[in-house]
Short mmCIF file of C-alpha atoms and ligand atoms in Angstrom, two decimals:
data_model
loop_
_atom_site.label_atom_id
_atom_site.label_comp_id
_atom_site.label_asym_id
_atom_site.label_seq_id
_atom_site.Cartn_x
_atom_site.Cartn_y
_atom_site.Cartn_z
CA MET A 1 6.52 -9.07 -17.83
CA GLU A 2 8.24 -9.08 -14.44
CA LYS A 3 7.88 -11.86 -11.91
CA SER A 4 4.70 -11.25 -9.93
CA LEU A 5 4.47 -11.25 -6.16
CA VAL A 6 0.69 -11.19 -5.97
CA GLU A 7 -1.70 -12.81 -8.45
CA VAL A 8 -5.31 -11.73 -8.24
CA ASP A 9 -7.67 -14.13 -9.94
CA GLY A 10 -11.41 -13.64 -10.46
CA LEU A 11 -11.77 -11.39 -7.42
CA ASN A 12 -15.25 -10.20 -6.43
CA ALA A 13 -15.84 -8.15 -3.28
CA PHE A 14 -19.15 -7.36 -1.63
CA TYR A 15 -20.47 -5.17 1.18
CA GLY A 16 -23.75 -6.90 1.99
CA ASN A 17 -25.52 -7.15 -1.36
CA PHE A 18 -23.49 -4.37 -2.95
CA GLN A 19 -20.73 -5.57 -5.26
CA ALA A 20 -17.71 -3.26 -4.97
CA LEU A 21 -15.26 -5.26 -7.12
CA LYS A 22 -16.18 -7.21 -10.22
CA ASP A 23 -14.13 -10.12 -11.49
CA ILE A 24 -10.70 -8.55 -11.13
CA SER A 25 -7.71 -10.52 -12.41
CA VAL A 26 -4.34 -8.82 -12.34
CA ASP A 27 -0.74 -9.46 -11.30
CA ILE A 28 1.29 -7.19 -9.06
CA PRO A 29 4.94 -7.36 -10.22
CA GLU A 30 7.57 -7.96 -7.55
CA THR A 31 10.00 -5.18 -6.52
CA GLU A 32 8.12 -2.59 -8.56
CA VAL A 33 5.82 0.28 -7.67
CA THR A 34 2.24 -0.22 -8.82
CA ALA A 35 -0.21 2.67 -8.66
CA ILE A 36 -3.95 2.07 -8.36
CA MET A 37 -5.89 4.92 -9.91
CA GLY A 38 -9.53 5.66 -10.46
CA PRO A 39 -12.33 8.00 -9.46
CA SER A 40 -13.71 8.16 -5.93
CA GLY A 41 -15.79 5.13 -4.97
CA CYS A 42 -14.44 2.90 -7.76
CA GLY A 43 -13.06 0.32 -5.32
CA LYS A 44 -9.38 1.25 -4.88
CA SER A 45 -9.34 0.92 -1.09
CA THR A 46 -11.46 -2.21 -1.25
CA PHE A 47 -9.02 -3.71 -3.74
CA ILE A 48 -5.87 -3.22 -1.69
CA LYS A 49 -7.62 -4.45 1.46
CA CYS A 50 -8.22 -7.74 -0.35
CA LEU A 51 -4.47 -8.16 -0.87
CA ASN A 52 -3.61 -8.67 2.81
CA ARG A 53 -6.93 -9.89 4.21
CA MET A 54 -7.87 -6.55 5.74
CA LEU A 55 -11.27 -6.55 4.05
CA GLU A 56 -12.63 -9.16 6.45
CA THR A 57 -12.13 -6.71 9.35
CA ILE A 58 -15.12 -4.82 7.91
CA GLU A 59 -18.49 -6.08 8.97
CA ASN A 60 -20.65 -7.26 6.06
CA ALA A 61 -17.68 -7.53 3.68
CA ARG A 62 -17.10 -10.73 1.74
CA ILE A 63 -14.89 -11.82 -1.12
CA GLU A 64 -14.86 -14.48 -3.82
CA GLY A 65 -11.92 -15.55 -5.97
CA GLU A 66 -8.25 -15.99 -5.24
CA VAL A 67 -5.33 -13.83 -4.21
CA ARG A 68 -2.10 -15.79 -4.47
CA ILE A 69 1.23 -14.85 -2.93
CA ASP A 70 4.08 -17.05 -4.10
CA GLY A 71 1.43 -19.22 -5.71
CA LYS A 72 -0.50 -19.86 -2.46
CA ASN A 73 -4.07 -18.59 -2.06
CA ILE A 74 -4.12 -16.34 1.02
CA TYR A 75 -7.81 -17.20 1.51
CA ASP A 76 -7.10 -20.92 1.99
CA PRO A 77 -8.34 -22.09 5.40
CA ASP A 78 -4.88 -23.13 6.59
CA VAL A 79 -3.40 -19.66 6.11
CA ASP A 80 -2.26 -17.64 9.14
CA VAL A 81 -3.80 -14.17 8.73
CA LEU A 82 -1.21 -12.46 10.93
CA GLU A 83 1.56 -13.95 8.82
CA ILE A 84 -0.07 -12.51 5.66
CA ARG A 85 -0.39 -9.05 7.20
CA LYS A 86 3.25 -9.24 8.25
CA LYS A 87 4.30 -10.17 4.73
CA ILE A 88 2.11 -7.50 3.14
CA GLY A 89 2.10 -4.38 5.32
CA MET A 90 -0.28 -1.45 5.10
CA VAL A 91 -0.12 2.33 5.47
CA PHE A 92 -3.25 4.44 5.57
CA GLN A 93 -4.41 7.82 4.31
CA LYS A 94 -4.22 9.52 7.68
CA PRO A 95 -1.09 8.79 9.71
CA ASN A 96 -2.19 6.46 12.51
CA PRO A 97 0.65 6.05 14.98
CA LEU A 98 -0.15 4.02 18.09
CA PRO A 99 -0.55 6.05 21.31
CA MET A 100 2.98 5.21 22.37
CA SER A 101 6.53 6.48 21.99
CA ILE A 102 8.39 6.58 18.67
CA ARG A 103 10.48 3.59 19.78
CA GLU A 104 7.45 1.54 20.84
CA ASN A 105 5.66 2.28 17.58
CA VAL A 106 8.50 0.88 15.49
CA LEU A 107 9.13 -2.13 17.74
CA TYR A 108 5.49 -3.06 18.27
CA GLY A 109 5.37 -5.44 15.27
CA PRO A 110 8.75 -7.13 15.83
CA LYS A 111 7.75 -7.74 19.48
CA ILE A 112 4.34 -9.32 18.78
CA HIS A 113 5.92 -11.47 16.08
CA GLY A 114 8.60 -12.60 18.53
CA PHE A 115 11.54 -11.33 16.49
CA THR A 116 14.87 -12.30 18.01
CA LYS A 117 16.95 -9.76 16.07
CA ASP A 118 18.60 -6.91 17.96
CA MET A 119 15.75 -4.45 18.63
CA GLU A 120 17.99 -1.37 18.65
CA GLU A 121 19.26 -2.33 15.21
CA THR A 122 15.72 -2.82 13.93
CA LEU A 123 14.71 0.54 15.39
CA GLU A 124 17.60 2.42 13.83
CA GLY A 125 17.39 0.61 10.48
CA SER A 126 13.65 1.21 10.10
CA LEU A 127 13.89 4.89 11.03
CA LYS A 128 16.87 5.38 8.71
CA ALA A 129 14.98 3.77 5.85
CA VAL A 130 12.29 6.45 6.09
CA GLY A 131 14.76 9.29 6.66
CA LEU A 132 13.54 9.92 10.20
CA TRP A 133 16.53 8.73 12.23
CA ASN A 134 18.43 12.02 12.35
CA GLU A 135 15.26 13.91 13.15
CA VAL A 136 14.27 11.76 16.14
CA LYS A 137 17.33 9.85 17.41
CA ASP A 138 17.66 12.08 20.48
CA ARG A 139 14.00 11.80 21.48
CA LEU A 140 12.96 8.25 20.74
CA ASP A 141 10.86 8.08 23.89
CA ILE A 142 8.55 11.01 23.23
CA SER A 143 4.99 10.33 22.13
CA ALA A 144 4.58 9.72 18.39
CA PHE A 145 1.81 12.34 18.45
CA GLN A 146 4.42 15.04 19.02
CA LEU A 147 5.71 14.55 15.46
CA SER A 148 4.41 16.52 12.48
CA GLY A 149 1.90 14.89 10.12
CA GLY A 150 4.56 14.08 7.54
CA GLN A 151 6.88 12.67 10.21
CA GLN A 152 4.01 10.58 11.63
CA GLN A 153 3.37 9.14 8.18
CA ARG A 154 7.04 8.24 7.80
CA LEU A 155 6.92 6.68 11.27
CA CYS A 156 3.96 4.55 10.14
CA ILE A 157 5.99 3.41 7.15
CA ALA A 158 8.92 2.63 9.48
CA ARG A 159 6.55 0.59 11.65
CA ALA A 160 5.45 -1.37 8.59
CA LEU A 161 9.09 -1.93 7.54
CA ALA A 162 10.17 -3.15 10.98
CA VAL A 163 8.57 -6.57 10.47
CA GLU A 164 10.48 -7.03 7.21
CA PRO A 165 7.55 -7.28 4.80
CA ARG A 166 7.74 -8.30 1.15
CA ALA A 167 5.30 -5.61 0.09
CA ILE A 168 3.67 -2.48 1.42
CA LEU A 169 0.21 -1.31 0.49
CA MET A 170 -0.43 2.42 0.82
CA ASP A 171 -3.87 3.99 0.61
CA GLU A 172 -3.48 7.61 -0.53
CA PRO A 173 -0.49 8.07 1.79
CA THR A 174 0.05 11.74 0.91
CA SER A 175 -3.48 13.08 0.66
CA SER A 176 -3.47 14.52 4.19
CA LEU A 177 0.03 16.01 3.88
CA ASP A 178 1.48 19.34 2.69
CA PRO A 179 3.35 19.40 -0.66
CA THR A 180 6.83 19.14 0.88
CA SER A 181 5.93 16.15 3.06
CA SER A 182 4.17 14.58 0.07
CA LYS A 183 7.29 14.87 -2.08
CA ARG A 184 9.31 13.21 0.68
CA ILE A 185 6.92 10.27 0.81
CA GLU A 186 7.03 10.00 -2.98
CA SER A 187 10.81 9.79 -3.06
CA LEU A 188 10.70 7.39 -0.10
CA ILE A 189 8.39 5.11 -2.12
CA ARG A 190 10.98 5.01 -4.93
CA ASP A 191 13.76 4.29 -2.37
CA LEU A 192 11.79 1.40 -0.89
CA ARG A 193 11.81 -0.16 -4.34
CA ASP A 194 15.31 0.83 -5.48
CA ILE A 195 17.27 0.38 -2.25
CA TYR A 196 15.22 -2.13 -0.27
CA GLY A 197 13.79 -4.20 -3.12
CA LEU A 198 10.26 -3.87 -1.81
CA THR A 199 7.05 -4.21 -3.77
CA VAL A 200 4.93 -1.12 -3.21
CA THR A 201 1.28 -0.72 -4.18
CA VAL A 202 -0.02 2.83 -3.86
CA VAL A 203 -3.59 4.03 -4.21
CA THR A 204 -3.74 7.58 -5.48
CA HIS A 205 -6.20 9.70 -7.31
CA ASN A 206 -3.47 12.15 -8.16
CA VAL A 207 -2.58 11.29 -11.77
CA HIS A 208 0.64 13.32 -11.63
CA GLN A 209 1.74 11.42 -8.56
CA ALA A 210 0.98 8.08 -10.22
CA LYS A 211 3.04 9.18 -13.21
CA ARG A 212 5.97 10.23 -11.03
CA ILE A 213 6.20 7.15 -8.86
CA SER A 214 4.77 4.10 -10.61
CA ASP A 215 6.32 1.43 -12.80
CA TYR A 216 2.96 -0.25 -13.35
CA THR A 217 -0.50 1.23 -13.22
CA ILE A 218 -3.93 -0.24 -12.61
CA PHE A 219 -6.99 1.77 -13.54
CA LEU A 220 -10.23 0.85 -11.78
CA TYR A 221 -13.62 2.17 -12.76
CA VAL A 222 -16.85 1.41 -10.87
CA GLY A 223 -15.52 -1.85 -9.51
CA GLU A 224 -13.97 -3.05 -12.75
CA LEU A 225 -10.41 -3.20 -13.94
CA LEU A 226 -10.41 -1.08 -17.07
CA GLU A 227 -6.73 -1.08 -17.83
CA HIS A 228 -3.38 -2.12 -16.41
CA GLY A 229 0.20 -2.36 -17.55
CA VAL A 230 3.49 -0.50 -17.78
CA ALA A 231 2.95 3.02 -16.43
CA ASN A 232 4.80 4.80 -19.25
CA LYS A 233 2.63 3.17 -21.85
CA ILE A 234 -0.62 3.88 -20.03
CA PHE A 235 0.23 7.54 -19.54
CA LYS A 236 1.47 7.96 -23.08
CA LYS A 237 -1.18 6.03 -24.94
CA PRO A 238 -3.93 4.35 -22.93
CA LYS A 239 -5.97 1.67 -24.67
CA ARG A 240 -9.30 2.89 -23.34
CA LYS A 241 -11.01 6.23 -23.93
CA ARG A 242 -12.07 6.34 -20.26
CA THR A 243 -8.49 6.03 -19.09
CA GLN A 244 -7.46 8.82 -21.45
CA LYS A 245 -10.22 11.05 -20.09
CA TYR A 246 -9.26 10.27 -16.51
CA ILE A 247 -5.60 11.07 -17.20
CA GLU A 248 -6.65 14.37 -18.74
CA GLY A 249 -8.74 15.14 -15.66
CA LYS A 250 -11.96 15.09 -17.68
CA LEU A 251 -13.72 12.27 -15.91
N1 ATP B 301 -17.95 -0.49 4.77
C1 ATP B 301 -18.67 -0.33 3.64
N2 ATP B 301 -19.97 -0.67 3.60
C2 ATP B 301 -20.69 -0.53 2.47
N3 ATP B 301 -20.21 -0.06 1.32
C3 ATP B 301 -18.93 0.30 1.29
C4 ATP B 301 -18.08 0.20 2.44
N4 ATP B 301 -16.85 0.64 2.12
C5 ATP B 301 -16.92 1.00 0.82
N5 ATP B 301 -18.16 0.81 0.31
C6 ATP B 301 -18.60 1.09 -1.06
O1 ATP B 301 -17.79 0.35 -1.97
C7 ATP B 301 -17.44 1.14 -3.10
C8 ATP B 301 -15.94 1.21 -3.21
O2 ATP B 301 -15.43 1.90 -2.09
P1 ATP B 301 -13.86 2.16 -1.89
O3 ATP B 301 -13.71 2.78 -0.56
O4 ATP B 301 -13.12 0.92 -2.17
O5 ATP B 301 -13.59 3.23 -3.06
P2 ATP B 301 -12.29 4.11 -3.35
O6 ATP B 301 -11.98 3.94 -4.81
O7 ATP B 301 -11.24 3.80 -2.38
O8 ATP B 301 -12.84 5.60 -3.14
P3 ATP B 301 -12.08 6.93 -2.59
O9 ATP B 301 -11.22 7.40 -3.73
O10 ATP B 301 -13.18 7.89 -2.29
O11 ATP B 301 -11.29 6.55 -1.38
C9 ATP B 301 -18.11 2.50 -2.91
O12 ATP B 301 -19.30 2.50 -3.64
C10 ATP B 301 -18.38 2.54 -1.42
O13 ATP B 301 -19.52 3.32 -1.14
MG1 MG B 302 -10.30 4.91 -0.87
#
């Protein structure tokens, strides 16, 4: 097994009295792509929100258990939440650029975190990493909303990269995009791992996508972790009947 970046240990998550995650323990290997699969409502979004303390932004939500990054529980009282969210960035289903220019979107994070690095370098590097630089370098000051959906999603990934995270969490990042834009995001996810050494965790309920992009796969089912491990193995010969059915699209 690879070295893990995140260790989840006995994680329970609740919305009021409803338990959305049940006793999840799993490791997320460092510098690998992990896909989180499972039917709608099984807790995929809830799970990734627990990994960078986003869950507590939802009223009524509560967690038990530990999530350790580099061995330190991110729910310890002395932990700086902003620092965690900087280390573990997030990209959502629908592209959500800030109502600002392309430049300001990318540099927003580095500015609030007081980065002292050359901002123009950060801007160019982040946009190049997502393959957007050549498309936008002559119009960095136009509103981000003038970009296409696929470009906006890549901009959101650039914004996450600009604060130099260790990992990026993505919640169905291609489900609102056309097939061509989706393919671009998929190959970008592989590049983030291969070229930039990032740990990427992607929620998807597209089994084919999970197969194409993931090194490790986690299968959730009604709040429980049914199966996890090396993606090849899971897709070839899952241990559980339910996983098999899900992979075959019969669930
Ligand atoms: N804010 C909330 N308040 C109450 N219940 C919630 C809330 N958010 C999610 N839930 C419930 O928690 C469970 C898990 O939801 P979650 O959004 O994590 O599922 P998911 O696997 O991401 O589903 P989908 O594939 O549809 O996005 C569901 O039963 C859902 O109804
Ligand atoms: Mg979801």
